[in-house]
PDB file of C-alpha atoms in Angstrom:
ATOM      1  CA  MET A1449       0.393  11.979 -13.538  1.00 37.00           C
ATOM      2  CA  THR A1450      -1.088  13.786 -10.589  1.00 36.00           C
ATOM      3  CA  HIS A1451       0.849  13.297  -7.393  1.00 38.00           C
ATOM      4  CA  THR A1452      -0.602  13.699  -3.935  1.00 38.00           C
ATOM      5  CA  ALA A1453       0.557  16.036  -1.620  1.00 36.00           C
ATOM      6  CA  PRO A1454       0.977  15.789   1.882  1.00 37.00           C
ATOM      7  CA  SER A1455      -0.755  15.816   5.564  1.00 36.00           C
ATOM      8  CA  SER A1456       0.404  19.357   6.147  1.00 34.00           C
ATOM      9  CA  THR A1457       0.303  17.666  10.220  1.00 35.00           C
ATOM     10  CA  SER A1458       4.037  16.309   9.802  1.00 35.00           C
ATOM     11  CA  LYS A1459       6.658  18.595   9.609  1.00 38.00           C
ATOM     12  CA  LYS A1460       8.749  15.680  10.449  1.00 37.00           C
ATOM     13  CA  THR A1461       9.669  15.828   6.859  1.00 37.00           C
ATOM     14  CA  THR A1462      10.342  18.288   4.403  1.00 43.00           C
ATOM     15  CA  GLN A1463      11.823  15.619   1.061  1.00 52.00           C
ATOM     16  CA  THR A1464       9.417  13.929  -1.473  1.00 57.00           C
ATOM     17  CA  PRO A1465      10.233  10.278  -0.095  1.00 57.00           C
ATOM     18  CA  ARG A1466      12.649   8.569  -2.517  1.00 64.00           C
ATOM     19  CA  ALA A1467      12.547   4.529  -3.820  1.00 51.00           C
ATOM     20  CA  HIS A1468      15.667   3.254  -1.874  1.00 51.00           C
ATOM     21  CA  LYS A1469      18.718   2.133  -3.450  1.00 53.00           C
ATOM     22  CA  SER A1470      18.737  -1.061  -2.699  1.00 55.00           C
ATOM     23  CA  ALA A1471      14.269  -1.381  -4.292  1.00 51.00           C
ATOM     24  CA  ILE A1472      14.330  -4.100  -6.576  1.00 62.00           C
ATOM     25  CA  LEU A1473      12.642  -2.892  -9.998  1.00 70.00           C
ATOM     26  CA  PRO A1474      10.869  -5.630 -11.684  1.00 77.00           C
ATOM     27  CA  GLU A1475      11.075  -4.767 -15.395  1.00 85.00           C
ATOM     28  CA  LEU A1476       7.777  -3.013 -17.001  1.00 88.00           C
ATOM     29  CA  PRO A1477       5.690  -5.367 -19.067  1.00 91.00           C
ATOM     30  CA  ILE A1478       5.238  -4.510 -22.809  1.00 95.00           C
ATOM     31  CA  GLY A1479       1.336  -3.016 -23.081  1.00 96.00           C
ATOM     32  CA  ASP A1480      -0.326  -1.478 -20.835  1.00 97.00           C
ATOM     33  CA  LEU A1481       0.419  -1.630 -17.044  1.00 97.00           C
ATOM     34  CA  TRP A1482      -2.019  -2.610 -14.316  1.00 98.00           C
ATOM     35  CA  VAL A1483      -1.388  -2.669 -10.643  1.00 97.00           C
ATOM     36  CA  PHE A1484      -3.346  -3.822  -7.459  1.00 97.00           C
ATOM     37  CA  GLY A1485      -3.868  -1.880  -4.644  1.00 95.00           C
ATOM     38  CA  TYR A1486      -5.175  -3.048  -1.300  1.00 94.00           C
ATOM     39  CA  GLY A1487      -5.061  -0.059   1.053  1.00 90.00           C
ATOM     40  CA  SER A1488      -4.817   4.016   1.090  1.00 85.00           C
ATOM     41  CA  LEU A1489      -4.115   3.040  -3.676  1.00 90.00           C
ATOM     42  CA  MET A1490      -7.436   1.901  -3.908  1.00 90.00           C
ATOM     43  CA  TRP A1491      -8.584   5.793  -3.405  1.00 86.00           C
ATOM     44  CA  ARG A1492      -5.583   7.301  -4.033  1.00 88.00           C
ATOM     45  CA  PRO A1493      -4.031   6.083  -6.776  1.00 91.00           C
ATOM     46  CA  GLY A1494      -1.953   9.552  -7.759  1.00 91.00           C
ATOM     47  CA  PHE A1495      -2.591   9.263 -11.434  1.00 93.00           C
ATOM     48  CA  ARG A1496      -4.462   8.612 -14.399  1.00 93.00           C
ATOM     49  CA  VAL A1497      -6.764   5.398 -14.949  1.00 95.00           C
ATOM     50  CA  GLU A1498      -8.113   4.145 -17.957  1.00 97.00           C
ATOM     51  CA  GLU A1499      -9.584   1.077 -16.814  1.00 97.00           C
ATOM     52  CA  GLN A1500     -10.287  -0.546 -13.199  1.00 96.00           C
ATOM     53  CA  LEU A1501     -11.730  -3.380 -11.971  1.00 96.00           C
ATOM     54  CA  ASN A1502     -11.904  -4.834  -8.359  1.00 95.00           C
ATOM     55  CA  GLY A1503     -10.037  -7.836  -8.055  1.00 96.00           C
ATOM     56  CA  ARG A1504      -9.131 -10.932  -6.273  1.00 97.00           C
ATOM     57  CA  ILE A1505      -5.427 -11.427  -4.653  1.00 97.00           C
ATOM     58  CA  TYR A1506      -4.766 -15.188  -3.206  1.00 98.00           C
ATOM     59  CA  GLY A1507      -2.211 -16.614  -1.152  1.00 97.00           C
ATOM     60  CA  TYR A1508      -1.844 -12.819   0.627  1.00 97.00           C
ATOM     61  CA  HIS A1509      -3.790 -11.405   2.888  1.00 95.00           C
ATOM     62  CA  ARG A1510      -4.230  -7.293   3.976  1.00 95.00           C
ATOM     63  CA  ALA A1511      -2.130  -6.469   7.480  1.00 95.00           C
ATOM     64  CA  LEU A1512      -0.563  -3.942  10.275  1.00 96.00           C
ATOM     65  CA  CYS A1513       2.561  -5.211   9.758  1.00 96.00           C
ATOM     66  CA  VAL A1514       5.159  -2.726   8.220  1.00 93.00           C
ATOM     67  CA  SER A1515       6.350  -0.209  11.066  1.00 93.00           C
ATOM     68  CA  SER A1516       6.685   3.088   9.284  1.00 89.00           C
ATOM     69  CA  THR A1517       9.137   5.116  10.233  1.00 86.00           C
ATOM     70  CA  VAL A1518       8.729   7.732   7.180  1.00 81.00           C
ATOM     71  CA  HIS A1519       4.522   7.263   5.825  1.00 81.00           C
ATOM     72  CA  ARG A1520       2.725   6.970   9.248  1.00 92.00           C
ATOM     73  CA  GLY A1521       6.268   7.537  11.400  1.00 91.00           C
ATOM     74  CA  THR A1522       9.368   8.177  12.243  1.00 92.00           C
ATOM     75  CA  PRO A1523      12.681   6.319  13.335  1.00 91.00           C
ATOM     76  CA  GLU A1524      12.615   7.568  16.858  1.00 92.00           C
ATOM     77  CA  ASN A1525       8.019   6.509  17.430  1.00 93.00           C
ATOM     78  CA  PRO A1526       7.033   3.983  14.228  1.00 93.00           C
ATOM     79  CA  GLY A1527       3.601   3.310  13.220  1.00 94.00           C
ATOM     80  CA  LEU A1528       1.633   0.832  11.077  1.00 94.00           C
ATOM     81  CA  VAL A1529       0.822   0.532   7.684  1.00 92.00           C
ATOM     82  CA  LEU A1530      -0.645  -2.474   6.039  1.00 94.00           C
ATOM     83  CA  GLY A1531       1.168  -4.681   3.772  1.00 95.00           C
ATOM     84  CA  LEU A1532       0.641  -7.872   1.315  1.00 96.00           C
ATOM     85  CA  ASP A1533       1.341 -10.742   4.622  1.00 96.00           C
ATOM     86  CA  ARG A1534       2.080 -14.114   3.567  1.00 95.00           C
ATOM     87  CA  GLY A1535      -1.657 -16.526   3.236  1.00 95.00           C
ATOM     88  CA  GLY A1536      -4.995 -16.148   2.448  1.00 94.00           C
ATOM     89  CA  SER A1537      -6.335 -13.693  -0.318  1.00 95.00           C
ATOM     90  CA  CYS A1538      -7.364  -9.620  -0.289  1.00 96.00           C
ATOM     91  CA  LEU A1539      -9.953  -7.991  -2.238  1.00 95.00           C
ATOM     92  CA  GLY A1540      -8.479  -5.008  -3.873  1.00 95.00           C
ATOM     93  CA  LYS A1541      -8.764  -2.757  -7.352  1.00 95.00           C
ATOM     94  CA  LEU A1542      -6.697  -3.238 -10.681  1.00 97.00           C
ATOM     95  CA  PHE A1543      -5.825  -0.640 -12.464  1.00 97.00           C
ATOM     96  CA  ARG A1544      -5.209   0.066 -16.046  1.00 98.00           C
ATOM     97  CA  ILE A1545      -2.393   2.287 -16.586  1.00 96.00           C
ATOM     98  CA  ALA A1546      -1.966   3.405 -20.531  1.00 97.00           C
ATOM     99  CA  SER A1547       1.543   2.575 -21.596  1.00 96.00           C
ATOM    100  CA  VAL A1548       2.471   6.085 -22.595  1.00 96.00           C
ATOM    101  CA  ASP A1549       1.898   6.164 -18.613  1.00 95.00           C
ATOM    102  CA  LYS A1550       3.956   3.350 -17.530  1.00 93.00           C
ATOM    103  CA  VAL A1551       6.924   4.080 -16.712  1.00 93.00           C
ATOM    104  CA  ASP A1552       5.924   8.205 -14.898  1.00 93.00           C
ATOM    105  CA  VAL A1553       3.612   5.928 -13.056  1.00 94.00           C
ATOM    106  CA  ALA A1554       5.927   3.247 -11.405  1.00 92.00           C
ATOM    107  CA  LYS A1555       8.502   5.523 -10.962  1.00 90.00           C
ATOM    108  CA  TYR A1556       6.397   7.683  -8.598  1.00 92.00           C
ATOM    109  CA  LEU A1557       4.578   4.116  -7.737  1.00 91.00           C
ATOM    110  CA  TYR A1558       8.088   3.151  -5.961  1.00 89.00           C
ATOM    111  CA  ASP A1559       9.166   6.147  -4.983  1.00 88.00           C
ATOM    112  CA  ARG A1560       5.882   6.496  -2.998  1.00 86.00           C
ATOM    113  CA  GLU A1561       6.102   2.197  -1.936  1.00 85.00           C
ATOM    114  CA  LEU A1562      10.185   2.183  -1.394  1.00 84.00           C
ATOM    115  CA  PRO A1563      11.124   4.349   0.930  1.00 72.00           C
ATOM    116  CA  THR A1564      12.738   1.967   2.827  1.00 77.00           C
ATOM    117  CA  ALA A1565      13.206  -2.034   1.061  1.00 83.00           C
ATOM    118  CA  VAL A1566       9.867  -3.533   3.003  1.00 86.00           C
ATOM    119  CA  TYR A1567       8.034  -3.716   0.652  1.00 91.00           C
ATOM    120  CA  LEU A1568       8.823  -6.229  -2.402  1.00 92.00           C
ATOM    121  CA  ALA A1569       7.783  -4.983  -6.070  1.00 93.00           C
ATOM    122  CA  ARG A1570       5.665  -7.797  -7.513  1.00 94.00           C
ATOM    123  CA  PHE A1571       3.825  -8.887 -11.168  1.00 96.00           C
ATOM    124  CA  ILE A1572       1.292 -11.617  -9.296  1.00 97.00           C
ATOM    125  CA  LYS A1573      -2.026 -12.288 -10.861  1.00 97.00           C
ATOM    126  CA  ILE A1574      -4.790 -11.683  -9.646  1.00 98.00           C
ATOM    127  CA  HIS A1575      -8.492 -13.021 -10.073  1.00 98.00           C
ATOM    128  CA  ALA A1576     -10.293  -9.599 -11.631  1.00 97.00           C
ATOM    129  CA  SER A1577     -14.053  -9.053 -10.911  1.00 95.00           C
ATOM    130  CA  ASN A1578     -14.982  -9.541 -15.384  1.00 95.00           C
ATOM    131  CA  GLY A1579     -13.260 -13.148 -14.856  1.00 96.00           C
ATOM    132  CA  GLN A1580     -10.537 -12.476 -16.169  1.00 96.00           C
ATOM    133  CA  ILE A1581      -6.830 -12.948 -15.034  1.00 98.00           C
ATOM    134  CA  ILE A1582      -4.369  -9.960 -14.694  1.00 98.00           C
ATOM    135  CA  ASN A1583      -1.157  -9.961 -14.026  1.00 97.00           C
ATOM    136  CA  ALA A1584      -0.136  -7.107 -11.926  1.00 98.00           C
ATOM    137  CA  LEU A1585       1.667  -4.835 -10.485  1.00 96.00           C
ATOM    138  CA  THR A1586       2.109  -5.049  -6.047  1.00 95.00           C
ATOM    139  CA  PHE A1587       3.660  -4.829  -3.590  1.00 94.00           C
ATOM    140  CA  VAL A1588       3.800  -7.134  -0.528  1.00 96.00           C
ATOM    141  CA  VAL A1589       6.053  -7.090   2.348  1.00 95.00           C
ATOM    142  CA  ASP A1590       9.306  -8.996   2.768  1.00 94.00           C
ATOM    143  CA  VAL A1591       9.253 -10.764   5.647  1.00 95.00           C
ATOM    144  CA  TYR A1592      13.206 -10.777   6.400  1.00 95.00           C
ATOM    145  CA  HIS A1593      13.151  -6.863   6.752  1.00 93.00           C
ATOM    146  CA  PRO A1594      13.833  -5.232   9.892  1.00 93.00           C
ATOM    147  CA  GLN A1595      10.349  -3.645   9.893  1.00 92.00           C
ATOM    148  CA  TYR A1596       8.496  -6.857   9.462  1.00 96.00           C
ATOM    149  CA  ILE A1597       6.003  -6.692  12.185  1.00 94.00           C
ATOM    150  CA  SER A1598       4.727 -10.682  13.473  1.00 93.00           C
ATOM    151  CA  GLY A1599       2.607 -11.878  16.248  1.00 91.00           C
ATOM    152  CA  LYS A1600       1.016  -8.860  17.783  1.00 93.00           C
ATOM    153  CA  SER A1601      -2.003  -8.660  19.618  1.00 94.00           C
ATOM    154  CA  ALA A1602      -5.121  -5.672  18.214  1.00 95.00           C
ATOM    155  CA  GLN A1603      -3.867  -3.738  21.280  1.00 96.00           C
ATOM    156  CA  GLU A1604      -0.723  -3.653  20.277  1.00 95.00           C
ATOM    157  CA  LEU A1605      -0.928  -2.698  17.219  1.00 95.00           C
ATOM    158  CA  ALA A1606      -3.391  -0.040  18.601  1.00 95.00           C
ATOM    159  CA  ASN A1607      -1.112   1.046  21.020  1.00 94.00           C
ATOM    160  CA  MET A1608       1.579   1.591  18.185  1.00 92.00           C
ATOM    161  CA  MET A1609      -0.358   3.580  15.672  1.00 94.00           C
ATOM    162  CA  HIS A1610      -1.287   5.625  18.609  1.00 93.00           C
ATOM    163  CA  SER A1611       0.782   8.578  18.462  1.00 91.00           C
ATOM    164  CA  ALA A1612       3.059   7.931  15.335  1.00 93.00           C
ATOM    165  CA  SER A1613       3.130  10.711  12.449  1.00 93.00           C
ATOM    166  CA  GLY A1614       4.908  10.926   9.586  1.00 89.00           C
ATOM    167  CA  PHE A1615       5.476  12.424   6.168  1.00 86.00           C
ATOM    168  CA  TYR A1616       1.867  11.337   5.071  1.00 84.00           C
ATOM    169  CA  GLY A1617      -0.112  11.986   9.061  1.00 91.00           C
ATOM    170  CA  LYS A1618      -0.776  10.314  11.485  1.00 94.00           C
ATOM    171  CA  SER A1619      -1.178   6.549  11.701  1.00 93.00           C
ATOM    172  CA  ARG A1620      -4.415   6.199  13.750  1.00 93.00           C
ATOM    173  CA  ASP A1621      -5.242   8.203  10.472  1.00 93.00           C
ATOM    174  CA  TYR A1622      -4.874   6.026   8.148  1.00 91.00           C
ATOM    175  CA  LEU A1623      -6.109   3.352   9.514  1.00 93.00           C
ATOM    176  CA  THR A1624      -9.524   5.075  10.107  1.00 92.00           C
ATOM    177  CA  SER A1625      -9.310   6.460   6.237  1.00 90.00           C
ATOM    178  CA  THR A1626      -8.827   2.638   5.567  1.00 91.00           C
ATOM    179  CA  LEU A1627     -11.442   1.159   6.927  1.00 94.00           C
ATOM    180  CA  GLU A1628     -13.835   4.018   5.672  1.00 93.00           C
ATOM    181  CA  HIS A1629     -12.861   3.649   2.422  1.00 91.00           C
ATOM    182  CA  LEU A1630     -12.903  -0.318   2.841  1.00 92.00           C
ATOM    183  CA  ARG A1631     -16.322  -0.171   4.071  1.00 92.00           C
ATOM    184  CA  SER A1632     -17.777   2.083   1.365  1.00 90.00           C
ATOM    185  CA  ASP A1633     -16.585  -0.636  -1.251  1.00 87.00           C
ATOM    186  CA  SER A1634     -18.282  -3.860   1.217  1.00 90.00           C
ATOM    187  CA  ILE A1635     -15.397  -4.678   2.665  1.00 90.00           C
ATOM    188  CA  HIS A1636     -15.322  -5.812   5.895  1.00 89.00           C
ATOM    189  CA  ASP A1637     -11.118  -6.798   7.921  1.00 90.00           C
ATOM    190  CA  SER A1638     -12.332  -8.045  10.886  1.00 91.00           C
ATOM    191  CA  ARG A1639      -8.011  -7.992  11.524  1.00 90.00           C
ATOM    192  CA  LEU A1640      -8.362  -3.601  10.841  1.00 94.00           C
ATOM    193  CA  GLU A1641     -11.844  -2.887  12.613  1.00 94.00           C
ATOM    194  CA  SER A1642     -10.369  -5.097  15.784  1.00 94.00           C
ATOM    195  CA  VAL A1643      -7.331  -2.504  15.795  1.00 94.00           C
ATOM    196  CA  ALA A1644      -9.453   0.707  15.861  1.00 94.00           C
ATOM    197  CA  ALA A1645     -12.521   0.110  18.505  1.00 95.00           C
ATOM    198  CA  LEU A1646      -9.065   0.050  21.200  1.00 95.00           C
ATOM    199  CA  LEU A1647      -7.475   3.806  20.048  1.00 88.00           C
TER     200      LEU A1647
END
């Protein structure tokens, strides 16, 4: 398993994030594990992949709805990162992990995605590009968590991201990289584009 090194520009935190003690971790399936990525996992999974497919999740959309106090900000100057928020649909990528690797990969993902309990690890049905419906591990935002952000204008979101920086680097760089990779996959996200235009 390959861990992705944090950005050298961040000096706020020196300890690698770990899964929060209150995070609820679902039971892993028998056999191979499928994972759905909708943000940085799409192009920086950090683990060995046996198979990759495009996929769409229904009932959730990609949104800058998580106040980041670890990865892209600090408690004093929080940034923003993506979450799957309720409503709509979202295009992303499905990754199949071999059963021999799934425990290590799941631990890596929990440490990466759950340093706080703002995300909920869930197995959700994803509609794959080959016609399959795949039950995949993904991370949706907990709308009752204090880090959940809603009702903000594009300008307010841009203001939050402008100077924030955390363990993995600057919040604004996260958005820029996200959009570059989405465009390379021919995915247009007007909500994210409107925020980036104001940075």
